[in-house]
Each structure stands twice: as C-alpha cells, then as structure tokens.
Coordinates of C-alpha atoms in Angstrom, one line a residue:
Chain N
X1 CA -115.1 -28.1 -136.1
X2 CA -111.8 -25.9 -136.1
X3 CA -110.2 -25.9 -139.4
X4 CA -106.4 -27.2 -139.5
X5 CA -105.0 -23.8 -140.7
X6 CA -106.9 -22.0 -138.2
X7 CA -105.5 -24.2 -135.5
X8 CA -101.9 -23.7 -136.7
X9 CA -102.3 -19.8 -137.0
X10 CA -103.8 -20.0 -133.3
X11 CA -100.9 -22.1 -132.0
X12 CA -98.2 -19.9 -133.8
X13 CA -100.0 -16.7 -132.7
X14 CA -100.2 -17.7 -129.0
X15 CA -96.5 -18.9 -129.0
X16 CA -95.4 -15.3 -130.3
X17 CA -97.7 -13.6 -127.7
X18 CA -96.3 -15.5 -124.8
X19 CA -92.8 -14.6 -125.4
X20 CA -93.4 -11.1 -126.8
X21 CA -95.3 -10.0 -123.7
X22 CA -92.5 -10.5 -121.3
X23 CA -89.6 -9.3 -123.6
X24 CA -91.8 -6.4 -124.8
X25 CA -92.1 -5.2 -121.2
X26 CA -88.3 -4.7 -121.1
X27 CA -88.4 -3.0 -124.5
X28 CA -90.9 -0.5 -122.9
X29 CA -89.1 -0.1 -119.8
X30 CA -85.7 0.5 -121.5
X31 CA -87.2 2.5 -124.2
X32 CA -86.1 0.5 -127.0
X33 CA -89.4 0.6 -129.2
X34 CA -87.3 2.0 -132.0
X35 CA -84.4 -0.3 -131.7
X36 CA -87.1 -3.3 -132.1
X37 CA -88.4 -1.5 -135.2
X38 CA -85.1 -1.2 -136.6
X39 CA -83.9 -4.7 -136.3
X40 CA -87.4 -5.7 -137.8
X41 CA -87.0 -3.6 -140.7
X42 CA -83.7 -5.4 -141.3
X43 CA -85.5 -8.6 -141.8
X44 CA -86.3 -7.8 -145.3
X45 CA -82.5 -7.9 -146.0
X46 CA -82.7 -11.3 -144.3
X47 CA -85.4 -12.5 -146.9
X48 CA -83.1 -11.2 -149.7
X49 CA -80.1 -13.0 -148.3
X50 CA -82.0 -16.2 -147.8
X51 CA -83.1 -16.3 -151.3
X52 CA -79.6 -15.3 -152.9
X53 CA -77.8 -17.9 -150.7
X54 CA -80.5 -20.4 -151.3
X55 CA -80.8 -21.1 -147.5
X56 CA -83.8 -21.3 -145.4
X57 CA -85.3 -17.9 -145.2
X58 CA -85.8 -18.1 -141.5
X59 CA -82.2 -18.6 -141.1
X60 CA -81.3 -15.8 -143.4
X61 CA -83.7 -13.6 -141.3
X62 CA -82.2 -14.7 -138.1
X63 CA -78.6 -14.1 -139.2
X64 CA -79.3 -10.5 -140.5
X65 CA -81.3 -9.5 -137.5
X66 CA -78.8 -10.8 -135.1
X67 CA -75.9 -8.9 -137.0
X68 CA -77.9 -5.9 -137.3
X69 CA -78.5 -5.8 -133.5
X70 CA -74.9 -6.3 -132.7
X71 CA -73.9 -3.4 -135.1
X72 CA -76.5 -1.3 -133.4
X73 CA -75.2 -2.3 -130.0
X74 CA -71.7 -1.2 -131.1
X75 CA -72.9 2.0 -132.7
X76 CA -74.5 3.1 -129.6
X77 CA -71.2 4.0 -128.1
X78 CA -70.4 6.7 -130.7
X79 CA -71.7 10.2 -129.8
X80 CA -71.5 11.8 -133.2
X81 CA -75.3 11.3 -134.0
X82 CA -78.3 10.9 -131.5
X83 CA -79.0 7.2 -131.4
X84 CA -82.6 7.7 -132.8
X85 CA -81.2 9.5 -135.7
X86 CA -78.8 6.5 -136.4
X87 CA -81.6 4.2 -135.8
X88 CA -83.9 6.0 -138.3
X89 CA -81.2 6.0 -141.0
X90 CA -80.1 2.3 -140.5
X91 CA -83.5 1.0 -140.1
X92 CA -84.9 2.5 -143.3
X93 CA -81.8 1.8 -145.4
X94 CA -82.0 -1.8 -144.3
X95 CA -85.7 -2.0 -145.3
X96 CA -85.1 -0.3 -148.6
X97 CA -81.9 -2.3 -149.5
X98 CA -83.8 -5.3 -148.9
X99 CA -86.8 -4.4 -150.9
X100 CA -84.5 -3.3 -153.8
X101 CA -82.6 -6.9 -153.4
X102 CA -85.8 -8.8 -153.5
X103 CA -87.1 -6.7 -156.4
X104 CA -84.0 -7.4 -158.4
X105 CA -84.5 -11.2 -158.1
X106 CA -87.3 -11.0 -160.6
X107 CA -87.1 -14.5 -161.4
X108 CA -88.9 -15.3 -158.1
X109 CA -92.4 -14.4 -157.0
X110 CA -91.8 -13.4 -153.6
X111 CA -95.0 -12.5 -151.4
X112 CA -93.6 -9.1 -150.1
X113 CA -97.0 -8.2 -148.5
X114 CA -96.6 -11.5 -146.4
X115 CA -93.3 -10.4 -145.0
X116 CA -94.5 -6.8 -144.4
X117 CA -97.7 -7.6 -142.6
X118 CA -97.5 -11.2 -141.8
X119 CA -99.2 -14.4 -143.2
X120 CA -100.3 -16.1 -140.0
X121 CA -102.9 -18.3 -141.9
X122 CA -100.2 -20.1 -143.9
X123 CA -98.2 -21.0 -140.8
X124 CA -96.9 -24.6 -141.2
X125 CA -96.1 -27.0 -138.4
X126 CA -92.3 -26.3 -139.1
X127 CA -93.1 -22.7 -138.5
X128 CA -94.8 -23.5 -135.2
X129 CA -91.8 -25.6 -134.2
X130 CA -89.6 -22.7 -134.9
X131 CA -91.8 -20.2 -133.0
X132 CA -92.2 -22.4 -129.9
X133 CA -88.8 -23.6 -129.9
X134 CA -87.2 -20.1 -130.5
X135 CA -89.8 -18.6 -128.0
X136 CA -88.9 -21.2 -125.3
X137 CA -85.1 -20.6 -125.7
X138 CA -85.9 -16.7 -125.4
X139 CA -88.0 -17.1 -122.4
X140 CA -85.4 -19.4 -120.7
X141 CA -82.6 -16.9 -121.4
X142 CA -84.7 -13.9 -120.4
X143 CA -85.5 -15.6 -117.1
X144 CA -81.7 -16.3 -116.5
X145 CA -80.8 -12.5 -116.9
X146 CA -84.1 -11.2 -115.5
X147 CA -82.7 -9.9 -112.3
X148 CA -79.5 -8.1 -113.5
X149 CA -81.4 -7.0 -116.5
X150 CA -84.0 -5.3 -114.4
X151 CA -81.4 -3.9 -112.0
X152 CA -79.7 -2.3 -115.0
X153 CA -82.9 -1.1 -116.4
X154 CA -83.6 0.9 -113.2
X155 CA -80.1 2.4 -113.1
X156 CA -77.1 1.2 -115.2
X157 CA -74.5 2.8 -113.3
X158 CA -75.7 1.7 -110.0
X159 CA -76.1 -1.8 -111.3
X160 CA -72.6 -1.4 -112.8
X161 CA -71.3 -0.3 -109.4
X162 CA -73.0 -3.4 -107.8
X163 CA -71.0 -5.8 -110.0
X164 CA -73.6 -6.5 -112.8
X165 CA -71.9 -7.3 -116.1
X166 CA -73.9 -4.5 -117.8
X167 CA -72.3 -4.8 -121.2
X168 CA -72.6 -8.5 -121.6
X169 CA -76.2 -8.5 -120.4
X170 CA -77.2 -5.7 -122.8
X171 CA -75.9 -7.6 -125.8
X172 CA -77.7 -10.8 -124.8
X173 CA -81.0 -8.8 -124.5
X174 CA -80.4 -7.3 -127.9
X175 CA -79.8 -10.8 -129.3
X176 CA -83.2 -12.0 -127.8
X177 CA -85.0 -9.2 -129.5
X178 CA -83.5 -10.2 -132.8
X179 CA -84.4 -13.9 -132.1
X180 CA -88.0 -13.1 -131.3
X181 CA -88.6 -10.8 -134.0
X182 CA -87.1 -13.4 -136.5
X183 CA -89.4 -16.1 -135.4
X184 CA -92.4 -13.8 -135.0
X185 CA -92.2 -12.3 -138.4
X186 CA -94.5 -14.8 -139.8
X187 CA -97.4 -13.8 -137.6
X188 CA -97.7 -10.1 -137.9
X189 CA -94.9 -9.2 -140.4
X190 CA -92.0 -6.8 -140.2
X191 CA -93.9 -3.6 -140.1
X192 CA -96.2 -4.7 -137.2
X193 CA -93.9 -6.7 -134.9
X194 CA -92.9 -4.0 -132.7
X195 CA -96.5 -3.5 -131.9
X196 CA -96.9 -7.0 -130.6
X197 CA -93.9 -6.3 -128.3
X198 CA -95.0 -3.1 -126.9
X199 CA -98.7 -2.8 -127.1
X200 CA -99.6 -5.7 -124.7
X201 CA -96.9 -4.4 -122.3
X202 CA -98.2 -0.9 -122.2
X203 CA -101.8 -2.4 -121.8
X204 CA -100.6 -4.6 -118.8
X205 CA -99.1 -1.5 -117.0
X206 CA -102.1 -0.4 -115.3
X207 CA -102.9 -3.7 -113.7
X208 CA -99.4 -4.6 -112.5
X209 CA -97.6 -3.8 -109.1
X210 CA -94.6 -5.8 -109.8
X211 CA -92.4 -6.2 -113.1
X212 CA -93.3 -9.9 -113.0
X213 CA -97.0 -9.3 -112.9
X214 CA -96.7 -6.8 -115.8
X215 CA -94.8 -9.6 -117.8
X216 CA -97.4 -12.2 -117.2
X217 CA -100.2 -9.7 -117.9
X218 CA -98.5 -8.6 -121.2
X219 CA -98.2 -12.3 -122.3
X220 CA -102.0 -12.8 -121.5
X221 CA -103.1 -9.6 -123.2
X222 CA -101.1 -10.6 -126.3
X223 CA -102.7 -14.0 -126.2
X224 CA -106.1 -12.4 -126.2
X225 CA -105.3 -10.0 -129.0
X226 CA -104.1 -13.2 -131.1
X227 CA -107.2 -15.0 -130.2
X228 CA -109.5 -11.9 -130.9
X229 CA -107.6 -10.9 -134.1
X230 CA -107.8 -14.3 -135.6
X231 CA -111.6 -14.5 -134.8
X232 CA -112.2 -11.1 -136.5
X233 CA -110.2 -11.9 -139.5
X234 CA -112.3 -15.1 -140.1
X235 CA -115.3 -13.6 -139.5
X236 CA -115.1 -10.4 -141.5
X237 CA -112.3 -11.6 -143.9
X238 CA -109.8 -8.8 -142.7
X239 CA -106.0 -9.4 -142.9
X240 CA -105.2 -11.4 -139.7
X241 CA -101.8 -9.8 -138.7
X242 CA -103.2 -6.3 -138.8
X243 CA -106.4 -7.6 -137.1
X244 CA -104.3 -8.9 -134.2
X245 CA -102.7 -5.6 -133.7
X246 CA -106.0 -3.7 -133.9
X247 CA -107.3 -5.9 -131.1
X248 CA -104.3 -5.4 -129.1
X249 CA -104.5 -1.6 -129.4
X250 CA -108.2 -1.8 -128.5
X251 CA -107.3 -3.7 -125.4
X252 CA -104.6 -1.0 -124.6
X253 CA -107.2 1.8 -124.9
X254 CA -109.8 -0.4 -122.7
X255 CA -106.8 -0.6 -120.0
X256 CA -106.4 3.2 -119.9
X257 CA -110.1 3.5 -119.4
X258 CA -110.3 0.8 -116.5
X259 CA -106.9 1.8 -115.2
X260 CA -108.2 5.5 -114.9
X261 CA -111.3 4.1 -113.0
X262 CA -109.4 1.8 -110.5
X263 CA -106.1 3.7 -110.1
X264 CA -104.6 2.6 -106.9
X265 CA -101.0 3.5 -107.2
X266 CA -100.1 7.3 -107.0
Chain Z
X1 CA -63.8 0.2 -87.6
X2 CA -61.9 3.1 -86.5
X3 CA -63.6 6.3 -86.6
X4 CA -60.4 8.2 -86.6
X5 CA -59.6 8.1 -90.3
X6 CA -56.2 9.6 -90.0
X7 CA -54.4 6.8 -88.4
X8 CA -55.7 4.0 -90.9
X9 CA -55.0 3.1 -94.3
X10 CA -57.2 4.7 -96.6
X11 CA -60.4 2.8 -97.9
X12 CA -59.7 4.1 -101.3
X13 CA -56.9 6.2 -102.9
X14 CA -56.4 7.7 -106.2
X15 CA -52.8 8.3 -107.2
X16 CA -52.0 10.7 -110.2
X17 CA -55.1 9.9 -111.9
X18 CA -55.6 11.4 -115.5
X19 CA -58.5 11.0 -117.8
X20 CA -59.1 12.3 -121.4
X21 CA -62.3 12.2 -123.4
X22 CA -62.8 13.5 -127.0
X23 CA -59.3 14.9 -127.2
X24 CA -60.0 17.0 -124.0
X25 CA -58.3 16.5 -120.8
X26 CA -60.9 15.9 -118.0
X27 CA -58.6 15.1 -115.0
X28 CA -54.9 15.6 -114.6
X29 CA -52.8 14.2 -111.8
X30 CA -55.5 13.8 -109.1
X31 CA -54.4 12.6 -105.8
X32 CA -57.0 11.9 -103.2
X33 CA -57.9 9.4 -100.5
X34 CA -61.0 8.7 -98.1
X35 CA -60.3 6.9 -94.8
X36 CA -62.9 4.8 -92.8
X37 CA -65.1 7.0 -90.7
X38 CA -64.3 10.1 -92.5
X39 CA -66.6 12.3 -94.5
X40 CA -64.8 13.9 -97.6
X41 CA -66.6 16.2 -100.0
X42 CA -65.8 16.8 -103.4
X43 CA -66.6 20.3 -104.8
X44 CA -66.1 21.9 -108.2
X45 CA -68.0 23.7 -110.8
X46 CA -69.9 21.9 -113.6
X47 CA -67.6 20.3 -116.0
X48 CA -64.8 20.1 -113.4
X49 CA -64.6 16.2 -113.6
X50 CA -66.2 15.4 -110.4
X51 CA -68.5 12.7 -111.9
X52 CA -65.6 11.3 -114.0
X53 CA -63.5 11.1 -110.9
X54 CA -66.5 9.2 -109.3
X55 CA -66.8 6.8 -111.9
X56 CA -63.2 6.1 -111.9
X57 CA -63.4 5.4 -108.2
X58 CA -66.3 3.1 -108.9
X59 CA -64.3 1.2 -111.4
X60 CA -66.9 2.0 -114.2
X61 CA -64.1 4.0 -116.1
X62 CA -60.5 3.3 -116.4
X63 CA -58.0 6.1 -115.9
X64 CA -55.7 6.9 -118.7
X65 CA -52.8 7.0 -116.3
X66 CA -52.4 6.9 -112.6
X67 CA -54.1 4.3 -110.4
X68 CA -56.9 3.7 -107.8
X69 CA -55.9 1.6 -104.9
X70 CA -58.9 0.0 -102.9
X71 CA -58.4 -1.6 -99.6
X72 CA -58.6 -5.4 -100.2
X73 CA -62.3 -6.7 -99.9
X74 CA -63.7 -3.0 -100.0
X75 CA -67.4 -3.0 -100.5
X76 CA -68.7 0.2 -102.2
X77 CA -72.2 1.6 -101.9
X78 CA -73.1 4.2 -104.6
X79 CA -75.8 6.8 -104.5
X80 CA -76.0 8.1 -108.2
X81 CA -76.9 11.5 -109.2
X82 CA -79.9 11.0 -111.2
X83 CA -82.3 8.2 -111.2
X84 CA -85.1 8.5 -113.8
X85 CA -87.1 5.2 -113.6
X86 CA -89.6 4.8 -116.4
X87 CA -93.0 5.4 -115.1
X88 CA -94.1 2.1 -116.9
X89 CA -91.9 0.1 -114.6
X90 CA -93.9 -1.0 -111.7
X91 CA -91.6 -1.3 -108.6
X92 CA -92.3 -1.1 -104.9
X93 CA -89.7 0.4 -102.6
X94 CA -88.9 -3.1 -101.2
X95 CA -88.4 -4.6 -104.6
X96 CA -86.1 -1.9 -105.6
X97 CA -84.1 -2.1 -102.5
X98 CA -83.7 -6.0 -103.0
X99 CA -82.4 -5.6 -106.6
X100 CA -79.1 -4.4 -105.4
X101 CA -78.3 -7.9 -104.0
X102 CA -79.3 -10.6 -101.6
X103 CA -81.4 -8.9 -98.9
X104 CA -84.3 -10.4 -96.8
X105 CA -87.4 -8.6 -95.6
X106 CA -86.0 -7.9 -92.3
X107 CA -82.8 -6.3 -93.8
X108 CA -85.1 -4.1 -95.9
X109 CA -87.2 -3.0 -92.9
X110 CA -84.2 -2.3 -90.9
X111 CA -82.6 -0.3 -93.4
X112 CA -85.7 1.8 -94.0
X113 CA -86.0 2.5 -90.6
X114 CA -82.4 3.7 -90.5
X115 CA -82.9 6.0 -93.2
X116 CA -86.1 7.3 -91.5
X117 CA -88.8 5.8 -93.8
X118 CA -90.4 2.9 -91.9
X119 CA -93.3 1.3 -93.4
X120 CA -92.8 2.4 -97.1
X121 CA -91.6 -1.1 -98.4
X122 CA -94.9 -1.7 -99.9
X123 CA -95.3 1.8 -101.6
X124 CA -94.7 2.2 -105.2
X125 CA -91.3 3.9 -106.1
X126 CA -93.0 6.3 -108.4
X127 CA -95.2 7.9 -105.6
X128 CA -92.1 8.9 -103.5
X129 CA -91.2 12.5 -103.1
X130 CA -87.6 13.9 -104.1
X131 CA -86.4 13.7 -100.5
X132 CA -88.0 10.2 -99.9
X133 CA -86.5 8.9 -102.9
X134 CA -83.0 10.0 -102.0
X135 CA -83.3 8.3 -98.7
X136 CA -84.5 5.2 -100.5
X137 CA -81.4 5.4 -102.8
X138 CA -79.1 5.7 -99.7
X139 CA -81.0 2.8 -98.0
X140 CA -80.2 0.7 -101.2
X141 CA -76.5 1.6 -100.8
X142 CA -76.4 0.7 -97.3
X143 CA -78.0 -2.6 -97.6
X144 CA -74.7 -3.8 -99.2
X145 CA -73.0 -3.0 -95.8
X146 CA -70.4 -0.8 -97.6
X147 CA -66.9 0.2 -96.3
X148 CA -67.2 3.1 -98.6
X149 CA -70.3 5.2 -99.4
X150 CA -70.0 7.3 -102.5
X151 CA -73.0 9.9 -103.0
X152 CA -73.3 12.0 -106.2
X153 CA -75.1 15.1 -105.3
X154 CA -77.3 13.4 -102.9
X155 CA -79.6 16.4 -102.3
X156 CA -80.7 17.0 -105.8
X157 CA -84.3 17.9 -106.1
X158 CA -84.6 18.2 -102.4
X159 CA -85.9 21.3 -100.5
X160 CA -83.5 23.1 -98.2
X161 CA -85.2 21.6 -95.1
X162 CA -84.9 18.1 -96.6
X163 CA -81.2 18.7 -97.6
X164 CA -80.5 19.4 -93.9
X165 CA -82.3 16.3 -92.8
X166 CA -80.3 14.3 -95.4
X167 CA -76.9 15.8 -94.3
X168 CA -77.9 14.8 -90.6
X169 CA -78.7 11.4 -91.9
X170 CA -75.5 10.9 -93.5
X171 CA -73.6 12.1 -90.5
X172 CA -75.5 9.6 -88.5
X173 CA -74.6 6.8 -90.9
X174 CA -71.1 7.7 -90.5
X175 CA -71.3 7.7 -86.7
X176 CA -73.1 4.5 -86.4
X177 CA -71.5 2.5 -89.2
X178 CA -67.9 4.0 -89.2
X179 CA -67.8 3.9 -93.1
X180 CA -65.9 6.3 -95.3
X181 CA -68.0 8.7 -97.1
X182 CA -67.4 10.5 -100.3
X183 CA -69.9 13.2 -101.2
X184 CA -70.1 15.1 -104.4
X185 CA -71.7 18.4 -104.2
X186 CA -72.1 22.0 -105.4
X187 CA -74.2 23.3 -102.6
X188 CA -71.2 24.7 -100.9
X189 CA -73.0 26.2 -97.9
X190 CA -74.7 23.3 -96.6
X191 CA -72.1 20.8 -97.3
X192 CA -69.3 22.8 -95.7
X193 CA -70.5 22.0 -92.1
X194 CA -71.2 18.4 -92.7
X195 CA -67.8 17.3 -94.0
X196 CA -64.4 16.6 -92.4
X197 CA -62.4 17.4 -95.4
X198 CA -63.0 19.2 -98.6
X199 CA -61.4 18.5 -102.0
X200 CA -61.9 21.3 -104.5
X201 CA -61.6 20.0 -108.0
X202 CA -61.4 21.7 -111.3
X203 CA -59.6 19.4 -113.6
X204 CA -56.9 18.9 -110.8
X205 CA -57.1 19.2 -107.2
X206 CA -57.1 23.0 -106.6
X207 CA -57.0 22.8 -103.0
X208 CA -57.9 20.5 -100.1
X209 CA -58.3 20.4 -96.3
X210 CA -60.6 21.4 -93.6
X211 CA -63.7 23.4 -94.8
X212 CA -62.5 26.5 -92.9
X213 CA -59.0 26.3 -94.5
X214 CA -60.3 25.7 -98.0
X215 CA -62.7 28.5 -98.1
X216 CA -60.0 30.9 -97.3
X217 CA -57.7 29.4 -99.9
X218 CA -57.0 31.7 -103.0
X219 CA -57.6 28.9 -105.2
X220 CA -61.1 28.3 -103.8
X221 CA -61.8 31.9 -104.0
X222 CA -60.7 32.0 -107.6
X223 CA -62.9 29.3 -108.5
X224 CA -66.0 30.2 -106.7
X225 CA -65.7 34.0 -106.3
X226 CA -65.0 36.1 -103.2
X227 CA -68.6 35.9 -101.9
X228 CA -68.3 32.1 -101.6
X229 CA -65.8 32.5 -98.8
X230 CA -68.4 34.2 -96.5
X231 CA -71.1 31.9 -97.7
X232 CA -69.4 28.8 -97.4
X233 CA -68.7 28.4 -93.6
X234 CA -71.9 27.6 -92.4
X235 CA -71.2 26.2 -89.1
X236 CA -74.5 24.5 -88.1
X237 CA -73.3 21.7 -86.2
X238 CA -74.7 18.3 -87.3
X239 CA -73.4 16.5 -84.4
X240 CA -75.7 18.3 -82.1
X241 CA -78.4 17.3 -84.5
X242 CA -79.5 14.3 -82.5
X243 CA -82.6 16.1 -81.6
X244 CA -83.1 17.4 -84.8
X245 CA -82.6 14.0 -86.4
X246 CA -85.0 12.6 -83.9
X247 CA -87.8 15.1 -84.7
X248 CA -87.2 14.8 -88.4
X249 CA -87.8 11.1 -88.0
X250 CA -90.9 11.8 -86.1
X251 CA -92.2 14.2 -88.8
X252 CA -91.6 11.6 -91.5
X253 CA -94.6 9.8 -90.3
X254 CA -96.6 12.7 -91.4
X255 CA -95.0 13.4 -94.8
X256 CA -97.6 15.8 -95.9
X257 CA -96.5 18.4 -93.3
X258 CA -93.8 20.5 -94.6
X259 CA -91.4 21.4 -91.8
X260 CA -89.6 24.7 -92.7
X261 CA -88.8 25.1 -88.9
X262 CA -86.3 22.5 -89.2
X263 CA -84.1 24.8 -91.3
X264 CA -82.0 26.9 -89.0
X265 CA -82.7 30.4 -88.8
X266 CA -79.5 31.5 -90.4
X267 CA -80.1 29.6 -93.7
X268 CA -81.1 32.6 -95.5
X269 CA -77.7 34.1 -94.7
X270 CA -76.2 31.1 -96.4
X271 CA -78.4 30.8 -99.3

C-alpha cells in the first residue's frame, strides 16, 4: 500500500516534470540556464517578502520571481556589462539578501533547507493544485507561443523580419520560466530547480529529430527521474529533491552512451 | 514584374537616413533605392554601417532621422549574415523552412529544387555544409515570395567555387522571379560582376553607380586602396552561366565531390 505522503510527492513531482521538460528544452536551445538559475535564486527573497507581508509564501515567491525576470529582461538591453556577469551579480545578491532577510526574522523558524533543496515529502494537496494549475497554464501558453518562440530561437532577426513580435514573446517566455520556478520550488528547491529544467531536456536531445519530440522526451525523462528519485529516497533514506536530480543526471549520462551507439544524425 | 528597374518606382527607398548609437554617428544622410528586377550591392569596410542600414531597411531599427519608403504591400525576404543554431535544437531542413510562414510540403520541395538542393528536406540542419546552409537560408526567404530580397554577406563560410555558384543562383532568382535584390558584401571581386549597381558605404554613401564606374571613383579607391580598382572588375558573365548553373545543380547530387573546376581560371587574378 502506497502511503498518502508518497502519493502526493509523486503527483506533485510528476506535475513539475511534465511542464519542466518542454520549457527546459527552450532554456537549453536559447542558452538561458543561467537566467533560470538567477530567477530561482531570487525566490528566497520571495520567501522573505511573503513572511514580512504575511501573505502566502507561494504568492510572495511568484511576485518576486516575476519582477526579477522582468528586471533581467530590461537589463539585457544594456551593454556595459556582459549578461552573464550581470546575472551573476543579481542572482547571488538576491539569494544573499533573501537569506539575510529571513535570518533577521528570528521570531520565525523557517526551514531554509526546505526552500534550498526542496521538501517534496511534505507536499500538500494545495501545493499539488498549485503545481498542476500553474503547470497547465504554463503549458497552454507555451503551446500558444511555440512556433514564434521556436522561430526566434533559431534566428531572432530573421523572425523579426518575418513579422514575429519578438520582444513580446521573449517577455512572455521569461514570465513562464518565473511561473514554473515558483510552483516547482517545493519539489527540488531553489538551488536545484534549474537542473530539473535542463537535465531532462539535454538527455532527450540524442533521441529526438524534431523539437516537439525532444519536448515530449524531456517530460518523460523528467517523470522517470521523479519516480526513480523518490523510490531511491524512500529506499535508502536519501534527501528526495537531490535524489531526483541525481537520477536525472544518471539518465543524461545513459543517454550520452546510448546516443553514441545509435547516432543517426550527422 | 518589370525586370527593367529604372522605369518603375523603387521597391524600397531610403531618404536622408541617419542613425546614431552610443554617441557615435553610424549613418549620415543615406539615400538609396532598389527597384524590382535590379541587383544592388552594398559594399563598405567593416564598421561602415552596412548591417545597420539593412536593419533599418528591414524595419528592425528606426532611423533617427530620414525615412524609409516601402512600396505598399512589399514582402521582404531576408537572409541574415550569421545563423548559429544551437546543436541541441533538432531541426530538419523542411521544418526550418516551414518556420518562416505557412508553406506546404510541395512549396518546400519546389523551393529546395530552385536553390539546387532537391531531396534534403528530411536531413538535419546541423549536417549541412556552409554552402548548403546558405542555400537553405535563401530558400526560406524565397518561400515568402518576396518582392525584395535582402542578403547580408550570403557567401560567408562558403569556398570560392561555392560562392560563384551562389551568385549564379542569385542571378537566376532575379531573372526568374524579377524581384529586387539587395546584397551586402565585402568580397568585392566576386560581387562586382554579379550586380547592376554598387553603393559604396562608409557612414555615408561615398559613391554609387555601375560597378565599372564605381571602381574608378576616387572615393572608392580612397576607401579600398588603389589595388581594389584592378581587382574589382572581374567580368565573369553570370548571365552566360546557364550551363554552369546546370552543371552545378548536377554536381549537387554528389556533394562529396569538390568541384574546383567550376571556378573560372582567372579567379586567382581576382583573389
């Protein structure tokens, strides 16, 4: 008999994997892994905000992630500093300020480790509603902007010359990343969420001949990693979030080996 | 469409276009036009504002002053300078072509035949050679049935034989489709023979006109040095390249065979 908390963890984890796979493919194709990381790091600030304002922590995280993503979108137009330098500064500053702010509220016992590495075994049905609801919205929007986003991922100027509203779609995509990071935090935490976005996508690359196949493959590999990671965690009493990431990375290495054997495309 | 560009209104025209970036003037008072059926080449040293001008013509950048007048209903096909697709993005040639707009399988097959690459629709984009990739890019632009084709350094990363093939292909596109073509180039020697008019840009229009006239122009010589004048007029006649084009297409079925013999014997004088 499967225990209730295990079932909730599984449903929550699968919900995250299904949306993280397709979104993660675009993060890989557009080389935005560091952007994802930065937005995730800002989530600690969201926790602090949520506590300070006495609002739902999930809402606080979502607000901060969205604001941070928008700010990064604006700052990418400056040319004084390389984007990765800027992201490095902002991402760790946000993380540090968040930690300091939470630390100052010493009347509260906040489980920071849970935010940093996830707390999938304490997922509630409300969390699951948030994950699946947010995930469904994210997938629907991604499907809607799929073709223009793909076109501008291939070549932005060409897409623009062909009439794609590049700037608007870029902002929508960044907001999607913020949304998914905010709802997925509970599963693997701030420090590991990017891996759940990019590792399954990278693992799916070897087996895909179309972008859509890679997106579906990434969702399935992510789901496999969630199931495997939770099983490992329960069997050997390892931390669940990191276990999921370890399984995903193992699947990636396996994909390299298999892909090397059955390489069809040049 | 009227292949005689001189008598019709231009497909696109820039009037007094100026552009600044970072406190520096990139373009000043640029006037230019391209008419249907005409091949115009924009040349100029690096940093002379060629790409900026292209971006303004494409309506990607707004000029600080001056205006760009497009013929109403003008469709522009654009072949960008550099396309670096992340190797993690799996795309077949056919899918890449269809990304540009609504096109069916038969349209894709027809345009691939037109650019001399039949039967590559199912191949992965990452496996194409530089020359093949440039042709696919041209095909994507052609799928839009453009009235104006803008090609930014279309022969980058292509060997000399492949460059001649590409210019022959561009000349054929002009002949068959009658569209206006604006080329950006800095390989002077090859481009001079393939073009009707040359616009020499260095922040402003230094000189313009027929290739022979431009290469004798003092402004041109000042910009590219006295040797450029002797190098530039490379009168390999691409309109007699029908046979060449035909043979090139034939050879494309055996892409592993290099075909240096397609380069005319006097290319070394030009290079």
